[in-house]
Amino acid sequence: MHNLAINAERLWATIMETAEIGRTEKGGIKRLTLTDLDGRVRDWFAARCREAGCTVTVDEMGNIFAVRPGRNPDLAPITCGSHLDTQPTGGKFDGILGVLAGLEVVRTLNDVGFETEAPIMVVDWTNEEGSRFAPAMLASGVFAGAFTRDFAYDRRDREGARFADELARIGYRGEERVGTRKIGAFFELHIEQGPILEAEEKTIGIVTDAQGQRWYEVTLTGRESHAGTTPMSLRRDALLGAARIAVAVDAIARANAPLAVGTVGLMEVRPNSRNVIPGEVFFTVDLRHPDDAVLKSMDAALSTAIAEVATAGMEARVEEIWHFPAVRFDAGCVAAVRKATEDGGYSHRDIVSGAGHDACYVARVAPTSMIFVPCEGGISHNEIENAKPEDLAAGANVLLHAMVARAGA
Amino acid sequence: MHNLAINAERLWATIMETAEIGRTEKGGIKRLTLTDLDGRVRDWFAARCREAGCTVTVDEMGNIFAVRPGRNPDLAPITCGSHLDTQPTGGKFDGILGVLAGLEVVRTLNDVGFETEAPIMVVDWTNEEGSRFAPAMLASGVFAGAFTRDFAYDRRDREGARFADELARIGYRGEERVGTRKIGAFFELHIEQGPILEAEEKTIGIVTDAQGQRWYEVTLTGRESHAGTTPMSLRRDALLGAARIAVAVDAIARANAPLAVGTVGLMEVRPNSRNVIPGEVFFTVDLRHPDDAVLKSMDAALSTAIAEVATAGMEARVEEIWHFPAVRFDAGCVAAVRKATEDGGYSHRDIVSGAGHDACYVARVAPTSMIFVPCEGGISHNEIENAKPEDLAAGANVLLHAMVARAGA
């Protein structure tokens, strides 16, 4: 079994083939969920899975399940997958790798007639990106019970189109009740979307945890006044207050190094005129840490920092708009990934996922872990997203061996 | 002569009468320079000056000079004035007070048949606000030689209309060569546009200096990356850099207390998305101090602060887009204002003008100073701008007595 290896060229060619569906001028992909292009790539995927001998089923959320039978049909399938939808200016690998590497696993097993004890399953989760219908990871979230099906059905895009209607329109509103399908274990192969593996020249990231996330919206209100005639001592400068909080967010993250991150990504200044002291600033804060207790202490430190700024004649309105708890991936799945990595002789390091992935929700209902491979410059959600064929092949081989080990040879 | 006093009710009524020309729903004024409304208020002003026995002349820049004869026509007139144009959402007092208080001085002298040795002159300077045709204080600037006439003539508004054409259209492109008119001394009465007098319960601000101003535009370029997956140590967060500079600007101003001010009023973040580390931030810096040497040291401190931020893998592009040197007003004029204030028994303090005014340019060609009176909450450039009738009357009385003292009884 150790000589079993995926076909690196076929995997790359398959990725490049789907990259034509929604290809952008800059070489990325625009394939928003439940658009015609999403329908086309789904049709393509289902057809290739059937050709590879899989049974293909679609659930109420449009999640596609392709099953390669095992010797024991009573065992829950050992599963991998990710998503085929993209950001508006997305790349060729984010999500797509995890689905097509699954197809490559099936094809590789077929090539040598390899039988597994448990069935092997590949999943395309609907609407991971969340850029057309918020929130992200919607369908894996419904599958795992984080949202109700009807909540998801009623999501609307900016033009007012309803999720359930668009799902039916492209022919992917299936019959199978969402969440009923059993999963024996779930593995998601994904590009890192960050710079660590490349910087340390590691091929495989063994993902042990996913960061907990807390997102905030803050409105700081001071007093708009003349930049020339208002003495420093009488100012209530909302931008200065926001700047102090941005510096504090950085300090809070660094105080919880190396795993914490904290970001002020969006800021709107009013009236935003060069000779007027800003009267109001709206900004966001994004705090992440893989340990919920640490994340909670970061939340408390943020509250303190905001309160300190708000004493200076400033009023702060703070809303926590999202809280995604940290995920500790299944020890058995992590061990299977580690063994497959070591057996393959790949350089590696343990890593924490900073982004959310379908695996984060699936982990609530099945033993789950993830495999990361490097991407160029750590860049993702960008048309210039890139990765090396040999790294993708390494990741797919780790996926193959972890799944086979788990499914039973 | 000490019982000579302006008519407070007439002054207030006159201000309220002109406030009808371009009145906004919120009780402010929208009377942009060289519009039909500006033409109407100019016609009104010229007519009232003629009724008061003045000779009215218009120069090439549309500046209106109304002269009440003195006993000695060879003496350069003792002059006051300001501007009748407003911001798009301006108030009833900014600029207007300085012109109409001049008219009230003339009327008061007429009431008692008071003769002065030198003539008395009231000026309406064209386009002080600069909101239709940039820059601000354009016509007093041309008068004082800061800009050429033709530079001013070629300014265009956002619709492409040319300054010189609009000046002719409303009938105020005069014959008199700009800058040739002699001024014996110039006094500008103005609302403070800041909170100091009100906060300290002083009626009169004896303006000794106007702040030097340096305006900068800064573009900070870091690297756009994923807020979840980029470790703190690998970030080049342009917003964090801009925040540190905003905090430094505040510190630089406070280190030069009490007269220095420093403001970041405008900031634009790219891509401005809550889970993306900002790759580029554009912002402005406004530094002011009445001593050019101190202002220069503040400029150096700003450069240091920006350079410190830019070492961290960040690139900073800094442009000084405007430099207006500090103005020290004429000692004799300041003394005349001080004596008139003390003789009138008004509470007072010395004060520095944080904003630019026509007087700042006129000071280059004639002995000049300013008189400030409080405005409500220090608010100006705003339709809710407000002031108390008794404070305006006090300011006009100080203006009257300073001018008469200077003109000779």
JSON list of C-alpha atoms in Angstrom, two decimals, chain A residues 174-244:
[
{"chain": "A", "resi": 174, "resn": "GLY", "atom": "CA", "xyz": [-31.87, 17.68, -3.75]},
{"chain": "A", "resi": 175, "resn": "GLU", "atom": "CA", "xyz": [-34.20, 15.35, -1.90]},
{"chain": "A", "resi": 176, "resn": "GLU", "atom": "CA", "xyz": [-31.95, 13.92, 0.78]},
{"chain": "A", "resi": 177, "resn": "ARG", "atom": "CA", "xyz": [-32.62, 15.46, 4.15]},
{"chain": "A", "resi": 178, "resn": "VAL", "atom": "CA", "xyz": [-29.64, 17.60, 5.12]},
{"chain": "A", "resi": 179, "resn": "GLY", "atom": "CA", "xyz": [-27.53, 16.25, 7.99]},
{"chain": "A", "resi": 180, "resn": "THR", "atom": "CA", "xyz": [-28.81, 12.68, 7.83]},
{"chain": "A", "resi": 181, "resn": "ARG", "atom": "CA", "xyz": [-25.85, 11.32, 5.90]},
{"chain": "A", "resi": 182, "resn": "LYS", "atom": "CA", "xyz": [-23.33, 9.53, 8.12]},
{"chain": "A", "resi": 183, "resn": "ILE", "atom": "CA", "xyz": [-19.63, 10.42, 7.90]},
{"chain": "A", "resi": 184, "resn": "GLY", "atom": "CA", "xyz": [-17.04, 8.03, 9.40]},
{"chain": "A", "resi": 185, "resn": "ALA", "atom": "CA", "xyz": [-14.28, 10.62, 9.29]},
{"chain": "A", "resi": 186, "resn": "PHE", "atom": "CA", "xyz": [-13.73, 13.84, 7.35]},
{"chain": "A", "resi": 187, "resn": "PHE", "atom": "CA", "xyz": [-10.49, 15.19, 5.88]},
{"chain": "A", "resi": 188, "resn": "GLU", "atom": "CA", "xyz": [-10.19, 18.52, 4.11]},
{"chain": "A", "resi": 189, "resn": "LEU", "atom": "CA", "xyz": [-7.12, 19.27, 2.02]},
{"chain": "A", "resi": 190, "resn": "HIS", "atom": "CA", "xyz": [-6.68, 23.01, 1.47]},
{"chain": "A", "resi": 191, "resn": "ILE", "atom": "CA", "xyz": [-4.05, 25.55, 0.54]},
{"chain": "A", "resi": 192, "resn": "GLU", "atom": "CA", "xyz": [-2.80, 27.29, 3.68]},
{"chain": "A", "resi": 193, "resn": "GLN", "atom": "CA", "xyz": [-3.93, 30.77, 2.55]},
{"chain": "A", "resi": 194, "resn": "GLY", "atom": "CA", "xyz": [-1.13, 32.06, 4.75]},
{"chain": "A", "resi": 195, "resn": "PRO", "atom": "CA", "xyz": [2.66, 32.43, 4.52]},
{"chain": "A", "resi": 196, "resn": "ILE", "atom": "CA", "xyz": [3.96, 30.06, 7.21]},
{"chain": "A", "resi": 197, "resn": "LEU", "atom": "CA", "xyz": [4.64, 26.83, 5.28]},
{"chain": "A", "resi": 198, "resn": "GLU", "atom": "CA", "xyz": [6.31, 28.66, 2.42]},
{"chain": "A", "resi": 199, "resn": "ALA", "atom": "CA", "xyz": [8.42, 30.78, 4.79]},
{"chain": "A", "resi": 200, "resn": "GLU", "atom": "CA", "xyz": [9.58, 27.67, 6.67]},
{"chain": "A", "resi": 201, "resn": "GLU", "atom": "CA", "xyz": [9.88, 25.55, 3.53]},
{"chain": "A", "resi": 202, "resn": "LYS", "atom": "CA", "xyz": [7.51, 22.86, 4.76]},
{"chain": "A", "resi": 203, "resn": "THR", "atom": "CA", "xyz": [5.39, 20.84, 2.35]},
{"chain": "A", "resi": 204, "resn": "ILE", "atom": "CA", "xyz": [2.62, 19.68, 4.68]},
{"chain": "A", "resi": 205, "resn": "GLY", "atom": "CA", "xyz": [0.78, 21.51, 7.44]},
{"chain": "A", "resi": 206, "resn": "ILE", "atom": "CA", "xyz": [-0.77, 19.06, 9.92]},
{"chain": "A", "resi": 207, "resn": "VAL", "atom": "CA", "xyz": [-3.74, 21.12, 11.07]},
{"chain": "A", "resi": 208, "resn": "THR", "atom": "CA", "xyz": [-4.42, 20.53, 14.74]},
{"chain": "A", "resi": 209, "resn": "ASP", "atom": "CA", "xyz": [-6.83, 23.35, 15.47]},
{"chain": "A", "resi": 210, "resn": "ALA", "atom": "CA", "xyz": [-8.85, 26.09, 13.87]},
{"chain": "A", "resi": 211, "resn": "GLN", "atom": "CA", "xyz": [-8.88, 29.47, 15.48]},
{"chain": "A", "resi": 212, "resn": "GLY", "atom": "CA", "xyz": [-11.84, 30.79, 17.35]},
{"chain": "A", "resi": 213, "resn": "GLN", "atom": "CA", "xyz": [-13.00, 34.08, 15.88]},
{"chain": "A", "resi": 214, "resn": "ARG", "atom": "CA", "xyz": [-14.75, 37.10, 17.31]},
{"chain": "A", "resi": 215, "resn": "TRP", "atom": "CA", "xyz": [-15.80, 39.92, 15.02]},
{"chain": "A", "resi": 216, "resn": "TYR", "atom": "CA", "xyz": [-16.79, 43.34, 16.28]},
{"chain": "A", "resi": 217, "resn": "GLU", "atom": "CA", "xyz": [-18.20, 46.54, 14.89]},
{"chain": "A", "resi": 218, "resn": "VAL", "atom": "CA", "xyz": [-17.27, 49.69, 16.78]},
{"chain": "A", "resi": 219, "resn": "THR", "atom": "CA", "xyz": [-18.66, 53.20, 16.36]},
{"chain": "A", "resi": 220, "resn": "LEU", "atom": "CA", "xyz": [-16.71, 55.85, 18.18]},
{"chain": "A", "resi": 221, "resn": "THR", "atom": "CA", "xyz": [-18.40, 59.23, 18.51]},
{"chain": "A", "resi": 222, "resn": "GLY", "atom": "CA", "xyz": [-16.45, 62.32, 19.47]},
{"chain": "A", "resi": 223, "resn": "ARG", "atom": "CA", "xyz": [-17.11, 65.88, 18.35]},
{"chain": "A", "resi": 224, "resn": "GLU", "atom": "CA", "xyz": [-16.63, 67.29, 14.88]},
{"chain": "A", "resi": 225, "resn": "SER", "atom": "CA", "xyz": [-14.76, 70.58, 15.08]},
{"chain": "A", "resi": 226, "resn": "HIS", "atom": "CA", "xyz": [-12.32, 72.91, 13.30]},
{"chain": "A", "resi": 227, "resn": "ALA", "atom": "CA", "xyz": [-8.81, 71.50, 12.97]},
{"chain": "A", "resi": 228, "resn": "GLY", "atom": "CA", "xyz": [-7.23, 74.94, 13.25]},
{"chain": "A", "resi": 229, "resn": "THR", "atom": "CA", "xyz": [-9.17, 76.53, 16.07]},
{"chain": "A", "resi": 230, "resn": "THR", "atom": "CA", "xyz": [-9.81, 73.69, 18.51]},
{"chain": "A", "resi": 231, "resn": "PRO", "atom": "CA", "xyz": [-7.02, 73.34, 21.11]},
{"chain": "A", "resi": 232, "resn": "MET", "atom": "CA", "xyz": [-5.72, 69.82, 21.70]},
{"chain": "A", "resi": 233, "resn": "SER", "atom": "CA", "xyz": [-7.08, 69.88, 25.26]},
{"chain": "A", "resi": 234, "resn": "LEU", "atom": "CA", "xyz": [-10.67, 70.49, 24.08]},
{"chain": "A", "resi": 235, "resn": "ARG", "atom": "CA", "xyz": [-10.74, 67.89, 21.30]},
{"chain": "A", "resi": 236, "resn": "ARG", "atom": "CA", "xyz": [-12.80, 64.74, 21.10]},
{"chain": "A", "resi": 237, "resn": "ASP", "atom": "CA", "xyz": [-11.12, 63.28, 18.06]},
{"chain": "A", "resi": 238, "resn": "ALA", "atom": "CA", "xyz": [-12.87, 60.05, 17.03]},
{"chain": "A", "resi": 239, "resn": "LEU", "atom": "CA", "xyz": [-10.12, 59.11, 14.57]},
{"chain": "A", "resi": 240, "resn": "LEU", "atom": "CA", "xyz": [-7.46, 59.48, 17.23]},
{"chain": "A", "resi": 241, "resn": "GLY", "atom": "CA", "xyz": [-9.53, 57.24, 19.49]},
{"chain": "A", "resi": 242, "resn": "ALA", "atom": "CA", "xyz": [-9.92, 54.65, 16.75]},
{"chain": "A", "resi": 243, "resn": "ALA", "atom": "CA", "xyz": [-6.17, 54.83, 16.07]},
{"chain": "A", "resi": 244, "resn": "ARG", "atom": "CA", "xyz": [-5.45, 54.13, 19.74]}
]
